[in-house]
Amino acid sequence: MFSNSKRELKIKPVDPEVLTANIGTLLDLYGVEKGLDHYRSSQELTFDEFRYYLQHEVFSSLPKTLNLPVAREYEKKISEVCWFVCKKNLLTREKPIFSDDSVFKLFRIFCLLADLVQDADDSSHYIVVLQPSEAGIIAEQLVHCLGLRWDAADWEALGSSIGHFKWAAFLAVLEAKYCCDQQLHSEALLEAVAEIYDVFIEDIIKKGYLFKRGYLLPTMREYWCVLQPCALTYYKSSSQKEQCGRIAIDEYCSVEASVGDGKIQRFQLVTPERTFEFGTQDHKSRLQWLSALRQAAAVSGGADGYQRRARAGRRGAGARSEQEVREARARLQLEVRARLAAEAQAQELAELAQQDNKKLEELKNAQAELERLLQEETQAKRDEEIVRALQARVLAEEWERREELERLQEEQNKMLEEERLKRKQFEMLQAEKEAQYREAERRLKELEQEKQKLDAELKAAQNKISQTEHNAHALHVQLRDLNPVLRNGERARRAISFVPTTKSSSDTLIDLRALRH
């Protein structure tokens, strides 16, 4: 993927700056591609310089310690970025059979098992090659997933003739030799590639349906289970969209077979936290799951994935002599035969166990019937106790409500008495106010009468004054006519002009008499 060799891969080299920029964007690092110039020792950037820059400048931003799921997620994202940059060249072929997504998954498997070696012609260039034995493992898995027959001798002859497999040759062999059958449906190819992808990349040891006993409700429910070296994850269905739980698996876990009831073959997964009970529909599936769980517990340790460690183990095994390899293959064949014999014997034992289970089933049915009757009787007693407890509680609540009603009634009577007293006081106050109102009305009538009387007296006085003024004017005329007393009359007229009009008639007569004298 990082190679600069044009002759070996027969594709255009990937631009290091473009690839570095995309990886930096994935890690939230922007502008990291500008630092490549400082690591360039000549006009062209070598692969060693590019790899050193990625490890010490780009990937150094990641935490130093990553657990396996997080590291696997980072690896997946970086692989997707690299595939996005170079997929146009890697997908180029004459008669494609696999889909682009399947090619990407095969490419990830190829990169996992392949080796990075120097080019024999140019030591500054590197090529990615896959050993024939590793390529044979992938091809064998694919053939088995497609339901075909694997020919090991044919593959050994093909591997010896080709030698190291490059990516283009590896993909061409898979498509032209094992997937060119027109009877193979495209869905079958997708499922086969996805299955070997799960085995090599996701480290999935086994997956399938299992019965699991609930923690609160002791019933066996069926889940889709996926077993990895570090965990057993179970989902609602095989689509793996709704995860129901995850059980961590380590070297301290163990599995034990338990007695089944004839329909479900049970076994237990013992972890440091608790014990989980599972079941399968047949004895063979239980043996397979027991073997897979023991294998997962055995290989659960380590920071690298199971397939990486298996690949390292195969590399170490490849360093042995050819004789040791033959002996190992012979032992493997013997183990396979022994396993087949053991499975046949286990099948026979399973048939015998089924016959015994039928007899046990009748006894268990009778026992279950007795237990059911006992449970019904126990439940009836519990229901009776519950009813009595409910009746006692209802009576207690009824007494409390009655006391509450009595208390409320007393408070209501008290409030009514207070309201009655307040009403009586209000009526007395109202009567007093009415008496005061009647007294004020009587007094107002008296005042009105007095006012009318005074008005009449005032009117009479005003009439008297008018009469007096008229008489005074007539007298003045008479006095002015008297000659002897002209001066005195003149003096009297002046005096009269200064007399106030408000004087009574009697006072006016007295003044006139005084003037005459």
PDB file of C-alpha atoms in Angstrom, residues 151-286:
ATOM      1  CA  ASP A 151      -7.551 -29.649  -3.079  1.00  0.00           C
ATOM      2  CA  ALA A 152      -4.383 -29.137  -1.019  1.00  0.00           C
ATOM      3  CA  ALA A 153      -2.084 -30.851  -3.558  1.00  0.00           C
ATOM      4  CA  ASP A 154      -3.330 -28.630  -6.364  1.00  0.00           C
ATOM      5  CA  TRP A 155      -2.663 -25.538  -4.277  1.00  0.00           C
ATOM      6  CA  GLU A 156       0.858 -26.682  -3.374  1.00  0.00           C
ATOM      7  CA  ALA A 157       1.616 -27.099  -7.067  1.00  0.00           C
ATOM      8  CA  LEU A 158       0.170 -23.673  -7.831  1.00  0.00           C
ATOM      9  CA  GLY A 159       2.051 -22.046  -4.960  1.00  0.00           C
ATOM     10  CA  SER A 160       5.386 -23.603  -5.984  1.00  0.00           C
ATOM     11  CA  SER A 161       4.909 -22.322  -9.535  1.00  0.00           C
ATOM     12  CA  ILE A 162       3.928 -18.767  -8.588  1.00  0.00           C
ATOM     13  CA  GLY A 163       6.081 -18.306  -5.502  1.00  0.00           C
ATOM     14  CA  HIS A 164       5.281 -15.197  -3.517  1.00  0.00           C
ATOM     15  CA  PHE A 165       1.801 -13.842  -4.189  1.00  0.00           C
ATOM     16  CA  LYS A 166       1.435 -10.152  -4.936  1.00  0.00           C
ATOM     17  CA  TRP A 167      -1.949  -8.521  -4.540  1.00  0.00           C
ATOM     18  CA  ALA A 168      -2.929  -8.609  -8.203  1.00  0.00           C
ATOM     19  CA  ALA A 169      -1.892 -12.266  -8.579  1.00  0.00           C
ATOM     20  CA  PHE A 170      -3.636 -13.258  -5.337  1.00  0.00           C
ATOM     21  CA  LEU A 171      -6.944 -11.612  -6.359  1.00  0.00           C
ATOM     22  CA  ALA A 172      -6.715 -13.064  -9.880  1.00  0.00           C
ATOM     23  CA  VAL A 173      -6.188 -16.602  -8.542  1.00  0.00           C
ATOM     24  CA  LEU A 174      -9.169 -16.350  -6.204  1.00  0.00           C
ATOM     25  CA  GLU A 175     -11.487 -15.009  -8.897  1.00  0.00           C
ATOM     26  CA  ALA A 176     -10.284 -17.138 -11.806  1.00  0.00           C
ATOM     27  CA  LYS A 177      -9.727 -20.453 -10.025  1.00  0.00           C
ATOM     28  CA  TYR A 178     -12.294 -20.675  -7.226  1.00  0.00           C
ATOM     29  CA  CYS A 179     -15.044 -18.140  -7.968  1.00  0.00           C
ATOM     30  CA  CYS A 180     -15.474 -18.409 -11.741  1.00  0.00           C
ATOM     31  CA  ASP A 181     -18.272 -20.963 -11.491  1.00  0.00           C
ATOM     32  CA  GLN A 182     -21.421 -19.431 -12.931  1.00  0.00           C
ATOM     33  CA  GLN A 183     -23.578 -21.389 -10.476  1.00  0.00           C
ATOM     34  CA  LEU A 184     -22.138 -19.357  -7.600  1.00  0.00           C
ATOM     35  CA  HIS A 185     -24.534 -16.610  -6.660  1.00  0.00           C
ATOM     36  CA  SER A 186     -23.244 -13.132  -5.868  1.00  0.00           C
ATOM     37  CA  GLU A 187     -24.849 -13.317  -2.404  1.00  0.00           C
ATOM     38  CA  ALA A 188     -22.877 -16.501  -1.692  1.00  0.00           C
ATOM     39  CA  LEU A 189     -19.629 -14.720  -2.576  1.00  0.00           C
ATOM     40  CA  LEU A 190     -20.520 -11.789  -0.315  1.00  0.00           C
ATOM     41  CA  GLU A 191     -21.327 -14.098   2.608  1.00  0.00           C
ATOM     42  CA  ALA A 192     -18.182 -16.167   2.085  1.00  0.00           C
ATOM     43  CA  VAL A 193     -15.903 -13.118   2.025  1.00  0.00           C
ATOM     44  CA  ALA A 194     -17.690 -11.637   5.025  1.00  0.00           C
ATOM     45  CA  GLU A 195     -17.199 -14.877   6.963  1.00  0.00           C
ATOM     46  CA  ILE A 196     -13.456 -15.112   6.352  1.00  0.00           C
ATOM     47  CA  TYR A 197     -13.223 -11.361   7.070  1.00  0.00           C
ATOM     48  CA  ASP A 198     -14.800 -11.996  10.468  1.00  0.00           C
ATOM     49  CA  VAL A 199     -12.326 -14.819  11.112  1.00  0.00           C
ATOM     50  CA  PHE A 200      -9.122 -12.977  10.165  1.00  0.00           C
ATOM     51  CA  ILE A 201      -9.865  -9.294  10.866  1.00  0.00           C
ATOM     52  CA  GLU A 202     -12.506  -9.381  13.600  1.00  0.00           C
ATOM     53  CA  ASP A 203     -10.935 -12.451  15.270  1.00  0.00           C
ATOM     54  CA  ILE A 204     -14.325 -14.161  15.456  1.00  0.00           C
ATOM     55  CA  ILE A 205     -13.773 -17.747  16.561  1.00  0.00           C
ATOM     56  CA  LYS A 206     -17.389 -18.879  16.286  1.00  0.00           C
ATOM     57  CA  LYS A 207     -20.862 -17.454  15.903  1.00  0.00           C
ATOM     58  CA  GLY A 208     -24.358 -18.894  15.915  1.00  0.00           C
ATOM     59  CA  TYR A 209     -27.540 -19.225  17.940  1.00  0.00           C
ATOM     60  CA  LEU A 210     -27.383 -20.190  21.625  1.00  0.00           C
ATOM     61  CA  PHE A 211     -29.927 -20.493  24.398  1.00  0.00           C
ATOM     62  CA  LYS A 212     -29.067 -18.328  27.431  1.00  0.00           C
ATOM     63  CA  ARG A 213     -30.609 -18.538  30.889  1.00  0.00           C
ATOM     64  CA  GLY A 214     -31.872 -15.182  32.180  1.00  0.00           C
ATOM     65  CA  TYR A 215     -30.529 -13.578  35.339  1.00  0.00           C
ATOM     66  CA  LEU A 216     -33.901 -12.563  36.816  1.00  0.00           C
ATOM     67  CA  LEU A 217     -36.262 -14.900  34.964  1.00  0.00           C
ATOM     68  CA  PRO A 218     -35.014 -18.518  34.865  1.00  0.00           C
ATOM     69  CA  THR A 219     -36.030 -19.075  31.256  1.00  0.00           C
ATOM     70  CA  MET A 220     -33.893 -20.019  28.268  1.00  0.00           C
ATOM     71  CA  ARG A 221     -34.004 -17.428  25.482  1.00  0.00           C
ATOM     72  CA  GLU A 222     -32.327 -17.772  22.100  1.00  0.00           C
ATOM     73  CA  TYR A 223     -29.692 -15.203  21.082  1.00  0.00           C
ATOM     74  CA  TRP A 224     -27.272 -14.786  18.209  1.00  0.00           C
ATOM     75  CA  CYS A 225     -23.828 -15.133  19.806  1.00  0.00           C
ATOM     76  CA  VAL A 226     -20.466 -13.943  18.449  1.00  0.00           C
ATOM     77  CA  LEU A 227     -17.354 -15.330  20.156  1.00  0.00           C
ATOM     78  CA  GLN A 228     -14.043 -13.448  20.083  1.00  0.00           C
ATOM     79  CA  PRO A 229     -10.892 -14.082  22.128  1.00  0.00           C
ATOM     80  CA  CYS A 230     -11.789 -11.248  24.481  1.00  0.00           C
ATOM     81  CA  ALA A 231     -15.593 -11.433  24.722  1.00  0.00           C
ATOM     82  CA  LEU A 232     -18.802 -13.293  23.943  1.00  0.00           C
ATOM     83  CA  THR A 233     -21.355 -10.835  22.562  1.00  0.00           C
ATOM     84  CA  TYR A 234     -24.995 -11.793  22.061  1.00  0.00           C
ATOM     85  CA  TYR A 235     -27.614 -10.023  19.929  1.00  0.00           C
ATOM     86  CA  LYS A 236     -31.339 -10.326  19.273  1.00  0.00           C
ATOM     87  CA  SER A 237     -30.831 -11.540  15.698  1.00  0.00           C
ATOM     88  CA  SER A 238     -28.107 -12.456  13.220  1.00  0.00           C
ATOM     89  CA  SER A 239     -28.135  -8.914  11.806  1.00  0.00           C
ATOM     90  CA  GLN A 240     -26.108  -7.925  14.911  1.00  0.00           C
ATOM     91  CA  LYS A 241     -27.809  -4.538  15.167  1.00  0.00           C
ATOM     92  CA  GLU A 242     -29.328  -4.788  18.652  1.00  0.00           C
ATOM     93  CA  GLN A 243     -26.735  -5.891  21.187  1.00  0.00           C
ATOM     94  CA  CYS A 244     -28.252  -7.505  24.288  1.00  0.00           C
ATOM     95  CA  GLY A 245     -25.099  -8.061  26.305  1.00  0.00           C
ATOM     96  CA  ARG A 246     -21.376  -8.725  26.360  1.00  0.00           C
ATOM     97  CA  ILE A 247     -19.453 -11.198  28.529  1.00  0.00           C
ATOM     98  CA  ALA A 248     -15.746 -10.554  29.006  1.00  0.00           C
ATOM     99  CA  ILE A 249     -13.549 -13.631  28.562  1.00  0.00           C
ATOM    100  CA  ASP A 250     -10.072 -13.972  29.994  1.00  0.00           C
ATOM    101  CA  GLU A 251      -7.694 -16.698  31.021  1.00  0.00           C
ATOM    102  CA  TYR A 252      -9.545 -17.158  34.331  1.00  0.00           C
ATOM    103  CA  CYS A 253     -12.762 -18.240  32.609  1.00  0.00           C
ATOM    104  CA  SER A 254     -13.752 -21.874  32.235  1.00  0.00           C
ATOM    105  CA  VAL A 255     -16.538 -23.869  30.608  1.00  0.00           C
ATOM    106  CA  GLU A 256     -18.271 -26.952  31.953  1.00  0.00           C
ATOM    107  CA  ALA A 257     -20.909 -29.220  30.474  1.00  0.00           C
ATOM    108  CA  SER A 258     -24.060 -29.670  32.542  1.00  0.00           C
ATOM    109  CA  VAL A 259     -26.942 -32.129  32.490  1.00  0.00           C
ATOM    110  CA  GLY A 260     -29.542 -31.355  29.828  1.00  0.00           C
ATOM    111  CA  ASP A 261     -33.265 -31.934  29.882  1.00  0.00           C
ATOM    112  CA  GLY A 262     -33.465 -33.804  26.572  1.00  0.00           C
ATOM    113  CA  LYS A 263     -34.412 -30.791  24.471  1.00  0.00           C
ATOM    114  CA  ILE A 264     -31.563 -28.402  25.289  1.00  0.00           C
ATOM    115  CA  GLN A 265     -27.949 -29.464  25.766  1.00  0.00           C
ATOM    116  CA  ARG A 266     -26.688 -27.154  28.518  1.00  0.00           C
ATOM    117  CA  PHE A 267     -23.228 -25.919  29.475  1.00  0.00           C
ATOM    118  CA  GLN A 268     -21.899 -23.256  31.836  1.00  0.00           C
ATOM    119  CA  LEU A 269     -19.451 -20.416  31.287  1.00  0.00           C
ATOM    120  CA  VAL A 270     -17.769 -19.624  34.602  1.00  0.00           C
ATOM    121  CA  THR A 271     -16.245 -16.121  34.900  1.00  0.00           C
ATOM    122  CA  PRO A 272     -14.743 -14.381  37.956  1.00  0.00           C
ATOM    123  CA  GLU A 273     -17.922 -12.299  38.275  1.00  0.00           C
ATOM    124  CA  ARG A 274     -20.683 -14.898  37.818  1.00  0.00           C
ATOM    125  CA  THR A 275     -21.699 -18.106  36.079  1.00  0.00           C
ATOM    126  CA  PHE A 276     -23.666 -18.033  32.821  1.00  0.00           C
ATOM    127  CA  GLU A 277     -25.725 -20.960  31.589  1.00  0.00           C
ATOM    128  CA  PHE A 278     -26.093 -21.621  27.859  1.00  0.00           C
ATOM    129  CA  GLY A 279     -27.614 -24.372  25.762  1.00  0.00           C
ATOM    130  CA  THR A 280     -27.686 -25.810  22.249  1.00  0.00           C
ATOM    131  CA  GLN A 281     -30.196 -27.923  20.383  1.00  0.00           C
ATOM    132  CA  ASP A 282     -27.866 -30.886  19.863  1.00  0.00           C
ATOM    133  CA  HIS A 283     -24.843 -32.473  21.444  1.00  0.00           C
ATOM    134  CA  LYS A 284     -22.514 -31.780  18.520  1.00  0.00           C
ATOM    135  CA  SER A 285     -23.124 -28.027  18.685  1.00  0.00           C
ATOM    136  CA  ARG A 286     -22.448 -28.103  22.423  1.00  0.00           C
TER     137      ARG A 286
END
